[in-house]
Short mmCIF file of C-alpha atoms in Angstrom, two decimals:
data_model
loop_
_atom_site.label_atom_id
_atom_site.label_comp_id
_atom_site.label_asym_id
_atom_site.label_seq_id
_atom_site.Cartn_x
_atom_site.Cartn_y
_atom_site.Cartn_z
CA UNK P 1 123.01 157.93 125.14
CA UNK P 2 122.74 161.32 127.42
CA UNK P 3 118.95 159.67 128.16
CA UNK P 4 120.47 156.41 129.30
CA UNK P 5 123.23 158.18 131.41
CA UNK P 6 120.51 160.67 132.62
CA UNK P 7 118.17 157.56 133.85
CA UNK P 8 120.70 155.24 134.95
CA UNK P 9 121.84 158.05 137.41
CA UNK P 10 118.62 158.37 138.64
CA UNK P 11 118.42 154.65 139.54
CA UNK P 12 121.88 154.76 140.92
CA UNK P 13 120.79 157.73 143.20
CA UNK P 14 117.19 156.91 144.18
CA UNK P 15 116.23 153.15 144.25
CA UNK P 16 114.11 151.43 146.83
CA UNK P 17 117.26 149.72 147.82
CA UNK P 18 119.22 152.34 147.99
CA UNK P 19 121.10 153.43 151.09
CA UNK P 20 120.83 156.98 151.78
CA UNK P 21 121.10 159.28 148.98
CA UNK P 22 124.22 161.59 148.47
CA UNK P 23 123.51 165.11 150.36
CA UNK P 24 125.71 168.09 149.84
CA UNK P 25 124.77 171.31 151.85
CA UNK P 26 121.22 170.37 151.28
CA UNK P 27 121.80 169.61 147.62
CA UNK P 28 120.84 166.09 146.51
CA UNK P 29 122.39 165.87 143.30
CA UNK P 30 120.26 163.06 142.05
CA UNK P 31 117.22 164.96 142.07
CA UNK P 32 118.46 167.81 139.22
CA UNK P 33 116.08 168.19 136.81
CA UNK P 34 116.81 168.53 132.98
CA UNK P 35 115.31 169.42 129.78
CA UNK P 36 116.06 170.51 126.20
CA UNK P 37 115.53 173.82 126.40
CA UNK P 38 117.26 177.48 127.24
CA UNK P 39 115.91 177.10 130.67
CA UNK P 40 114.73 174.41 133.22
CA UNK P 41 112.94 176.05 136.15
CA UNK P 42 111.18 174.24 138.87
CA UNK P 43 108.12 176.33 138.75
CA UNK P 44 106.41 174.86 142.01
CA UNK P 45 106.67 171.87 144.92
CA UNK P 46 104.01 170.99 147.18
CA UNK P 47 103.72 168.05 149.53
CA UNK P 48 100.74 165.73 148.51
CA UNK P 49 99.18 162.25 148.81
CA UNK P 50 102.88 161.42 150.89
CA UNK P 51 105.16 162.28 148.90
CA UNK P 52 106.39 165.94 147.69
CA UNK P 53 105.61 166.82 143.92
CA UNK P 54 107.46 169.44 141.54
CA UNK P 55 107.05 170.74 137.71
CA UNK P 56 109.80 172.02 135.79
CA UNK P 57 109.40 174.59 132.94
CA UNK P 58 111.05 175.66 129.89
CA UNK P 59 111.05 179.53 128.88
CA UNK P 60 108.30 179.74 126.33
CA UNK P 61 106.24 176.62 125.70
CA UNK P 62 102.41 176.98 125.51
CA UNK P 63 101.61 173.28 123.64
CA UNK P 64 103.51 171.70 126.21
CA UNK P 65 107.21 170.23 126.09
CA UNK P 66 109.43 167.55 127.37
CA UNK P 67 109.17 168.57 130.93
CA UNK P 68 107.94 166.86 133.69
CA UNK P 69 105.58 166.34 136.67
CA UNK P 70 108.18 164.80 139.20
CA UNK P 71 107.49 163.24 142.96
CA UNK P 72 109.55 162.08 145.48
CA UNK P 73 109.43 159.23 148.41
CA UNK P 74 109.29 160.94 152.22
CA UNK P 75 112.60 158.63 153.03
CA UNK P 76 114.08 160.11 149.83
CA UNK P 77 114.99 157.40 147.82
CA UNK P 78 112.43 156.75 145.09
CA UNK P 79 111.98 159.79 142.44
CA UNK P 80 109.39 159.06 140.40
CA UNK P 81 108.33 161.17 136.80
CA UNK P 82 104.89 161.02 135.81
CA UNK P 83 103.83 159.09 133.05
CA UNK P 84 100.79 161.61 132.48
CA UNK P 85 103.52 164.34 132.01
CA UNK P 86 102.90 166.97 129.30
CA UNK P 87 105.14 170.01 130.21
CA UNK P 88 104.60 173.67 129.19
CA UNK P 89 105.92 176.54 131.16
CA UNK P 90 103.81 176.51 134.05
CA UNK P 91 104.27 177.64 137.78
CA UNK P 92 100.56 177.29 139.11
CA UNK P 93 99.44 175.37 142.44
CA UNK P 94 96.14 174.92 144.67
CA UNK P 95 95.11 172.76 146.82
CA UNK P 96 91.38 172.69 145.98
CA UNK P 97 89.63 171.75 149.44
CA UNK P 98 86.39 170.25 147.90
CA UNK P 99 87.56 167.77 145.22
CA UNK P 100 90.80 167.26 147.58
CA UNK P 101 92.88 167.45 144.35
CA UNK P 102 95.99 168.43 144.63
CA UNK P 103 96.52 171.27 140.95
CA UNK P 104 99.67 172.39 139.95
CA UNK P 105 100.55 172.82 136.22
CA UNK P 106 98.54 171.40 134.37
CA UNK P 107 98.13 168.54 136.49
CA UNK P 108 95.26 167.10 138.95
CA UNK P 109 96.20 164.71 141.72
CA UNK P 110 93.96 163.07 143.58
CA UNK P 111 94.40 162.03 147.57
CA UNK P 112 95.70 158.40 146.28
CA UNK P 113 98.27 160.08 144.15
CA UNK P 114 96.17 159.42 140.55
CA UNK P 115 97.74 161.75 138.00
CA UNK P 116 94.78 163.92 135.22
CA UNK P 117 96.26 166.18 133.25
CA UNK P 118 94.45 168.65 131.44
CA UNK P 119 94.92 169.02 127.21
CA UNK P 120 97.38 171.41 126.49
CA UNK P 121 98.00 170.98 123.60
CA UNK P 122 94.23 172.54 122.58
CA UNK P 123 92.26 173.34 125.23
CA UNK P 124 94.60 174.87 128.12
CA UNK P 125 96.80 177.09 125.68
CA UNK P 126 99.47 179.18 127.27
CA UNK P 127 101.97 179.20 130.26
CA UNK P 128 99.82 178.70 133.17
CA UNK P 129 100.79 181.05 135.81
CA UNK P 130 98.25 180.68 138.93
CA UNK P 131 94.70 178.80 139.72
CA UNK P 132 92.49 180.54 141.67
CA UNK P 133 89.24 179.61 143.53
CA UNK P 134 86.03 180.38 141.28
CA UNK P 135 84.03 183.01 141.92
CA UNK P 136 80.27 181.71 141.91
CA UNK P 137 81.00 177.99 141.70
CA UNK P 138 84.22 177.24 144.13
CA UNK P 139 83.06 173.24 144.29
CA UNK P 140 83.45 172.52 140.54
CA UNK P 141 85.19 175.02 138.76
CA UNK P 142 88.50 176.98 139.16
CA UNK P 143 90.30 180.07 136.89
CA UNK P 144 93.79 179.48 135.35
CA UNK P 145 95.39 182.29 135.07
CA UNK P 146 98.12 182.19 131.52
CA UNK P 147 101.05 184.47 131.25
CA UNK P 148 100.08 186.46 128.43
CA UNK P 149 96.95 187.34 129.82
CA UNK P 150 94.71 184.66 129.24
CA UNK P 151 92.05 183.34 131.85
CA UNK P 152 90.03 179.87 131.69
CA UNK P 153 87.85 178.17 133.69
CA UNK P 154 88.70 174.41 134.28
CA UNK P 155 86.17 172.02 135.16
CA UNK P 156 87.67 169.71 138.50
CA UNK P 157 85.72 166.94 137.59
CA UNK P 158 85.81 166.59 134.01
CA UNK P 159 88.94 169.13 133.24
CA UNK P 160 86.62 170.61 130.64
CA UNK P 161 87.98 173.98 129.49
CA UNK P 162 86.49 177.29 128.48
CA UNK P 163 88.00 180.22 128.19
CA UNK P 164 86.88 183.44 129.17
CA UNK P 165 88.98 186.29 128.48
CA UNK P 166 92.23 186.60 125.90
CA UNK P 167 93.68 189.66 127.60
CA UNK P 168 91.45 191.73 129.73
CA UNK P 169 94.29 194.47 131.02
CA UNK P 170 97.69 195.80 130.05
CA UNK P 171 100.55 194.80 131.69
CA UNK P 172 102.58 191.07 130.55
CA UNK P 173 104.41 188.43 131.94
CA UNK P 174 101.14 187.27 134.29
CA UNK P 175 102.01 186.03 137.43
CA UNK P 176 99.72 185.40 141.13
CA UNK P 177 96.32 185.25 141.12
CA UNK P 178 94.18 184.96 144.29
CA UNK P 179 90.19 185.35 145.03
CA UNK P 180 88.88 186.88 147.94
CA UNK P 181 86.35 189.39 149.19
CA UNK P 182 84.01 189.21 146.16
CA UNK P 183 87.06 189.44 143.68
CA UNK P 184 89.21 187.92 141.34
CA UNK P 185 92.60 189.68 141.73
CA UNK P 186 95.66 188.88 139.14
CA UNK P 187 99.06 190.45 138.67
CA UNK P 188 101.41 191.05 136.33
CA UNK P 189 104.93 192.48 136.23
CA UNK P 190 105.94 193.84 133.05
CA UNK P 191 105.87 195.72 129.99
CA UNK P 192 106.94 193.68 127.11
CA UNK P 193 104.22 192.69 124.85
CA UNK P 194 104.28 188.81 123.10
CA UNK P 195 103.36 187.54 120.20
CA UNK P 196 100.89 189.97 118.69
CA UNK P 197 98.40 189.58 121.89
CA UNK P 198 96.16 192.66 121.46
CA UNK P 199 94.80 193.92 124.91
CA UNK P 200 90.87 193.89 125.10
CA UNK P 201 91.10 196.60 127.81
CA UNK P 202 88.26 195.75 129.68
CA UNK P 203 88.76 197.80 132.58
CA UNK P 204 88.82 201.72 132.32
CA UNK P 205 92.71 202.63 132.51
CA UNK P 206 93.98 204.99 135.26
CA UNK P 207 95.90 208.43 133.89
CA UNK P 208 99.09 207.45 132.13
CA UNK P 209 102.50 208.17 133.93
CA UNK P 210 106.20 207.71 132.81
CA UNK P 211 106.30 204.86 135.57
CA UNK P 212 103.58 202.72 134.08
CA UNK P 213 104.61 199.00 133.93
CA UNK P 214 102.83 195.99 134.91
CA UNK P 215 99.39 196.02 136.49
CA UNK P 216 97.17 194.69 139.60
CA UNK P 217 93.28 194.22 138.55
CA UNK P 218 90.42 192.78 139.82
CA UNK P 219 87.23 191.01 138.66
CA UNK P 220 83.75 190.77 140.07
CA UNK P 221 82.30 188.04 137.78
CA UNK P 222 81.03 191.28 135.76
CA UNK P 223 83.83 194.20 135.64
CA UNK P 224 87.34 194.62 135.68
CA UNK P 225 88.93 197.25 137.63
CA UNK P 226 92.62 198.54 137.66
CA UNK P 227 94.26 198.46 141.22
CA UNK P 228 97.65 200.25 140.07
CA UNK P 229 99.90 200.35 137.02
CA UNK P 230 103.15 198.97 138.53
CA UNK P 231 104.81 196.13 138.43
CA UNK P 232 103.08 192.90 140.94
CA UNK P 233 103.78 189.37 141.55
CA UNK P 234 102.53 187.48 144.25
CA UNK P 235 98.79 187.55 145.46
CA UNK P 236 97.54 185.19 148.51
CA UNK P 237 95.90 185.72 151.91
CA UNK P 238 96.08 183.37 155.18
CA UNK P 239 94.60 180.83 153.14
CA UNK P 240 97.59 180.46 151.17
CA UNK P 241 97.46 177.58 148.44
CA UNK P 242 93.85 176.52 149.90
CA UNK P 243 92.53 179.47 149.02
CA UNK P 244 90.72 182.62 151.26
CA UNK P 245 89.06 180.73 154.30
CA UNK P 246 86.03 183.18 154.35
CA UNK P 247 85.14 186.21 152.68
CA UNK P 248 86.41 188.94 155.16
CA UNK P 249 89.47 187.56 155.35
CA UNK P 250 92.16 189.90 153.68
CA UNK P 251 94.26 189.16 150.44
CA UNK P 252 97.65 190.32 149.86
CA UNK P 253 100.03 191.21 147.04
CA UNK P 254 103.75 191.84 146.79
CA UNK P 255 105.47 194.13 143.86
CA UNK P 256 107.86 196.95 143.45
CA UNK P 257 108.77 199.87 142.21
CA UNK P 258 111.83 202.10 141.42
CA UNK P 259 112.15 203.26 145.26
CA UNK P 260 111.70 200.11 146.80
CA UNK P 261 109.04 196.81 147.05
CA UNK P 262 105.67 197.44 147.07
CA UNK P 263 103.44 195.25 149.78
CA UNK P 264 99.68 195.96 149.10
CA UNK P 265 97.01 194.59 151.30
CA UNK P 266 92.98 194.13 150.56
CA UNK P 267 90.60 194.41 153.60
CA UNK P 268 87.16 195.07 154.25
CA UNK P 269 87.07 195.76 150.40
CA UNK P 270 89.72 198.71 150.91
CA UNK P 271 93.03 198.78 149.33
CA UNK P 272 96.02 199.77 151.52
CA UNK P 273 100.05 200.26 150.66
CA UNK P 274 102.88 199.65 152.71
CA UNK P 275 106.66 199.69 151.31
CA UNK P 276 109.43 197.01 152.19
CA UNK P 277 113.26 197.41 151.60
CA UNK P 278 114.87 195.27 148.08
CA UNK P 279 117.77 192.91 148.64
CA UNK P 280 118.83 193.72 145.37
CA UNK P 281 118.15 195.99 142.34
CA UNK P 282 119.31 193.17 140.30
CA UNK P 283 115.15 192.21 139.72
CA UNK P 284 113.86 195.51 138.56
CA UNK P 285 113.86 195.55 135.15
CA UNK P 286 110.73 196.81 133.13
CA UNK P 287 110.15 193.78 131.71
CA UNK P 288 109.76 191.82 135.16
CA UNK P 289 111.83 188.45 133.04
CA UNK P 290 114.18 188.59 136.50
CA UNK P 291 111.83 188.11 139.00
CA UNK P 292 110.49 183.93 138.49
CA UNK P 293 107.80 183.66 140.92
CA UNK P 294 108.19 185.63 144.43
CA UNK P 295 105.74 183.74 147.14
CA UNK P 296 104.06 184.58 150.14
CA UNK P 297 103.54 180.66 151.55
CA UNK P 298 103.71 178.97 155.00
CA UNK P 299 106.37 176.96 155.75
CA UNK P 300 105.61 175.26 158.97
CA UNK P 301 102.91 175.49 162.19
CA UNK P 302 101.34 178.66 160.89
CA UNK P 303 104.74 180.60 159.92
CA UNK P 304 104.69 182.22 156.81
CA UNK P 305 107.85 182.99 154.83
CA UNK P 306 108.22 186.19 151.79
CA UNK P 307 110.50 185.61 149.40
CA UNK P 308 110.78 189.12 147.17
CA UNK P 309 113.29 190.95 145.77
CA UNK P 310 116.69 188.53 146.64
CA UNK P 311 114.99 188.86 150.55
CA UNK P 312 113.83 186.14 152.75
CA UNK P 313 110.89 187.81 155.29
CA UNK P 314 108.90 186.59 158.37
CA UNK P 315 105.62 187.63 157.41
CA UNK P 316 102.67 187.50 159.67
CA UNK P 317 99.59 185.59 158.66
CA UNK P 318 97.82 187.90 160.86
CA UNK P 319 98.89 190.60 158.74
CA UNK P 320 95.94 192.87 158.16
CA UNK P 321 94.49 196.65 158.43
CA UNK P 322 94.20 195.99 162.41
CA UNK P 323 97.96 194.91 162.64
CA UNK P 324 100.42 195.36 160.83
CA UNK P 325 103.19 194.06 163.27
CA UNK P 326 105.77 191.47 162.29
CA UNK P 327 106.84 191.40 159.08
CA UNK P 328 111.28 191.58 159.20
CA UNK P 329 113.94 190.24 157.15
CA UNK P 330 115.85 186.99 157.64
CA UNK P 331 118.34 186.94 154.69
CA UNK P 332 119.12 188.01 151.15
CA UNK P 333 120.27 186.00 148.21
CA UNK P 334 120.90 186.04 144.32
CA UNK P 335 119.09 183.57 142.93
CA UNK P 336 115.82 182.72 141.24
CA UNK P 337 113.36 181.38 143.76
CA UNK P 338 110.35 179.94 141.98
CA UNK P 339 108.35 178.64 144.93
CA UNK P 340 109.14 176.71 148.35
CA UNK P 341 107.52 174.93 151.19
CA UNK P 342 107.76 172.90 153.87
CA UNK P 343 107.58 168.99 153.90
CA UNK P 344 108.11 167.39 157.33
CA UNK P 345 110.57 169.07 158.95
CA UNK P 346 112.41 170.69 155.78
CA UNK P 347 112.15 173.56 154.09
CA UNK P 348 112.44 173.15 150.25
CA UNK P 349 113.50 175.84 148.26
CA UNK P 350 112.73 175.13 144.49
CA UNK P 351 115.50 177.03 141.91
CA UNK P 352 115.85 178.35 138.86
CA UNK P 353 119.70 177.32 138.77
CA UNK P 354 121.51 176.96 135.14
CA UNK P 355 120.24 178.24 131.83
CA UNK P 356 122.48 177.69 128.39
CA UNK P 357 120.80 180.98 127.27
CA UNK P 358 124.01 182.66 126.76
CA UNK P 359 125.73 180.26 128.76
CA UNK P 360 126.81 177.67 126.49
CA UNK P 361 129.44 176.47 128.93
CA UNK P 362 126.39 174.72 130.83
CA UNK P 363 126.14 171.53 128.77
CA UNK P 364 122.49 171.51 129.25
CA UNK P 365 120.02 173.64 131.32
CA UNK P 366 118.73 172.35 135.20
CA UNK P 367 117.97 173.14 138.90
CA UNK P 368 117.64 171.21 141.97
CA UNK P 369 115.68 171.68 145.17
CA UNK P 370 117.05 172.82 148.48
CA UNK P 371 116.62 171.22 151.78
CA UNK P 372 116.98 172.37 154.82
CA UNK P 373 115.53 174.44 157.99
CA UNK P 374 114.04 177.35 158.05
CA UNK P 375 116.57 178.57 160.47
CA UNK P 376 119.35 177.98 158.19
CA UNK P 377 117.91 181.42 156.29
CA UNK P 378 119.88 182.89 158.45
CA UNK P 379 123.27 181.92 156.98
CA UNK P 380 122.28 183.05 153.65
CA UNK P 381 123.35 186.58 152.65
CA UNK P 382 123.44 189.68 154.53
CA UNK P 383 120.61 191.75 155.91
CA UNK P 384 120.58 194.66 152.88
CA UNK P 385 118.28 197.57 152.24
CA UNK P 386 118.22 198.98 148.87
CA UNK P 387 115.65 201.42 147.84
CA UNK P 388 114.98 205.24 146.85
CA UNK P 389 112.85 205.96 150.30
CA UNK P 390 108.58 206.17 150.02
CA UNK P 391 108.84 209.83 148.24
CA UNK P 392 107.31 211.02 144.68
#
């Protein structure tokens, strides 16, 4: 019956004959997304093939689940759920330049809109955090990067999987991954291990301190390295979801720590630090559950937009050794942000909204996307600087 109500809702919301679809303060409730579980996240949205395309995610799936790949009509009225869906808890997307396929999750989508997906339930085990461009053969193979460490390379052609490492470096709950300069850099932002995972430890470990949580490492195609033991999320460059344009250009990575967020930037093979104010302490926790997935993305004619610690930025995608100029606040907030974009002329914010984990007054778990303009950032929450200062 609920799957009925759930569908007929849809159709009564989103038809091709449908006149325009109910809008509340950039809310449409007829896109909400459901599932079964504690927690339905929208783990990414990118516009592709005409039309904008979402996952959802449930807290811990690595077979899949009941989730889905969703996309949406530019004029709003026809939502559309994938057939090919498989679910799994997934937040990964790249547009991969020489296949023009469009990845996110588990999913490949072609410039007509032709859903792949890859086998889940075997080959691509885990919860599939970030793609990244491959290292010696960008044209036909990428990584997947897996929450609890994992890292495969996927075959764009085929979707043939192999996997490479089962946990290289310390640190859990995987999140960004990016290549550039000569590298393979991935993140993580916590210290909780899962499931029995033992850590290979490929890369020699830096001396221990009492603030050791999380990790930022790199890979060369032969050795893994250890950037920092703290707590990272994010890692792009100017390229943003096409990947690095060339191999000078510079990569970087957002975290935190307990004095304040951590912004680290890569260039000319040199590692530099600079420190950002939170929004909110409400995402530090050591086990780095509370942050989703902070983004460094463009949004629109070659603006880029942070999203880290419960604070919108303006970042500069000329940010780089040689200047460092631009980068200041627009607005905080309190909620989960898993990824955003633009499409058109809107800004889409993709949530994290309503978990029953604990909350058993929410019927069922969902989120919704936002839509709106950038500029309307700026009637979010107030400017706030929380932090301890760059000392220690």
């Amino acid at each position: 019956m609920k799957r009925f109500l759930f569908s007929l809702a849809l159709a009564l919301s989103f038809s091709l004959h449908a006149e325009e679809p109910l809008e509340i303060s950039g809310i449409y409730p007829g896109l909400a997304s459901f599932n079964k579980n504690g927690e339905c996240g929208i783990g990414a949205v990118v516009p592709w093939a005409g039309k904008l395309w979402w996952i959802t995610y449930p807290p811990h799936l690595t077979h899949g689940s009941n989730d889905k790949l969703y996309s949406l009509s530019p004029d709003m009225k026809t939502l559309e759920m994938a057939k090919e869906s498989v679910g799994g808890t997934h937040a990964d997307r790249m547009i991969h330049k020489e296949s023009n396929q469009l990845i996110i999750g588990p999913y490949f989508i072609d410039a007509e809109g032709h859903v792949r997906a890859v086998d889940v339930k075997t080959q691509l085990i885990g919860r599939m955090t970030a793609v990244a461009r491959h290292l010696t053969d960008p044209e036909n193979l990428v990584y997947f990067y897996d929450m609890e460490g994992a890292l495969y390379e996927v075959n764009v052609h085929t979707l043939e999987v192999k996997k490479l490492f089962s946990k290289p470096v310390p640190g859990w709950h995987g999140k960004g991954a990016y290549t550039a300069q000569g590298r393979l850099v991935i993140a993580n932002n916590g210290e909780e291990p899962v499931g029995g995972i033992k850590i290979e430890n490929l890369a020699e470990l830096p001396p221990k301190t009492p603030e050791d949580r999380g990790v930022l490492a790199e890979y060369n195609g032969k050795d893994w390295r250890i950037i920092q033991r703290r707590q990272f999320t994010d890692v792009t460059g100017p390229g943003g979801i096409y990947g690095s344009p060339d191999d000078k250009a510079p990569l970087w990575t957002i975290g935190w720590d307990k004095r304040s967020v951590v912004l680290k930037l890569l260039d000319g093979g040199e590692w530099f630090t600079f420190r950002l104010p939170k929004g909110s302490l409400a995402f530090d926790p050591w086990h780095g559950w509370y942050t989703e997935w902070p983004r460094i993305r463009e949004v629109n004619d070659g603006k880029f937009l942070m999203d880290m610690h419960a604070q919108f930025f303006n970042f500069p995608p000329t940010f780089s050794h040689a200047n460092t100029a631009g980068i200041r606040p627009i607005a905080t907030h309190l909620r989960y942000v898993p990824d955003f974009c633009a499409w058109g002329d809107k800004l889409v914010v993709a949530s994290d909204d309503t978990s029953i984990m604990r909350n058993p007054l929410a019927g069922q778990s969902q989120s919704n996307l936002w839509f709106g303009k950038l500029d309307d950032l700026k009637t979010w929450g107030t400017l706030r600087g929380v932090g301890w200062g760059v000392g220690g």
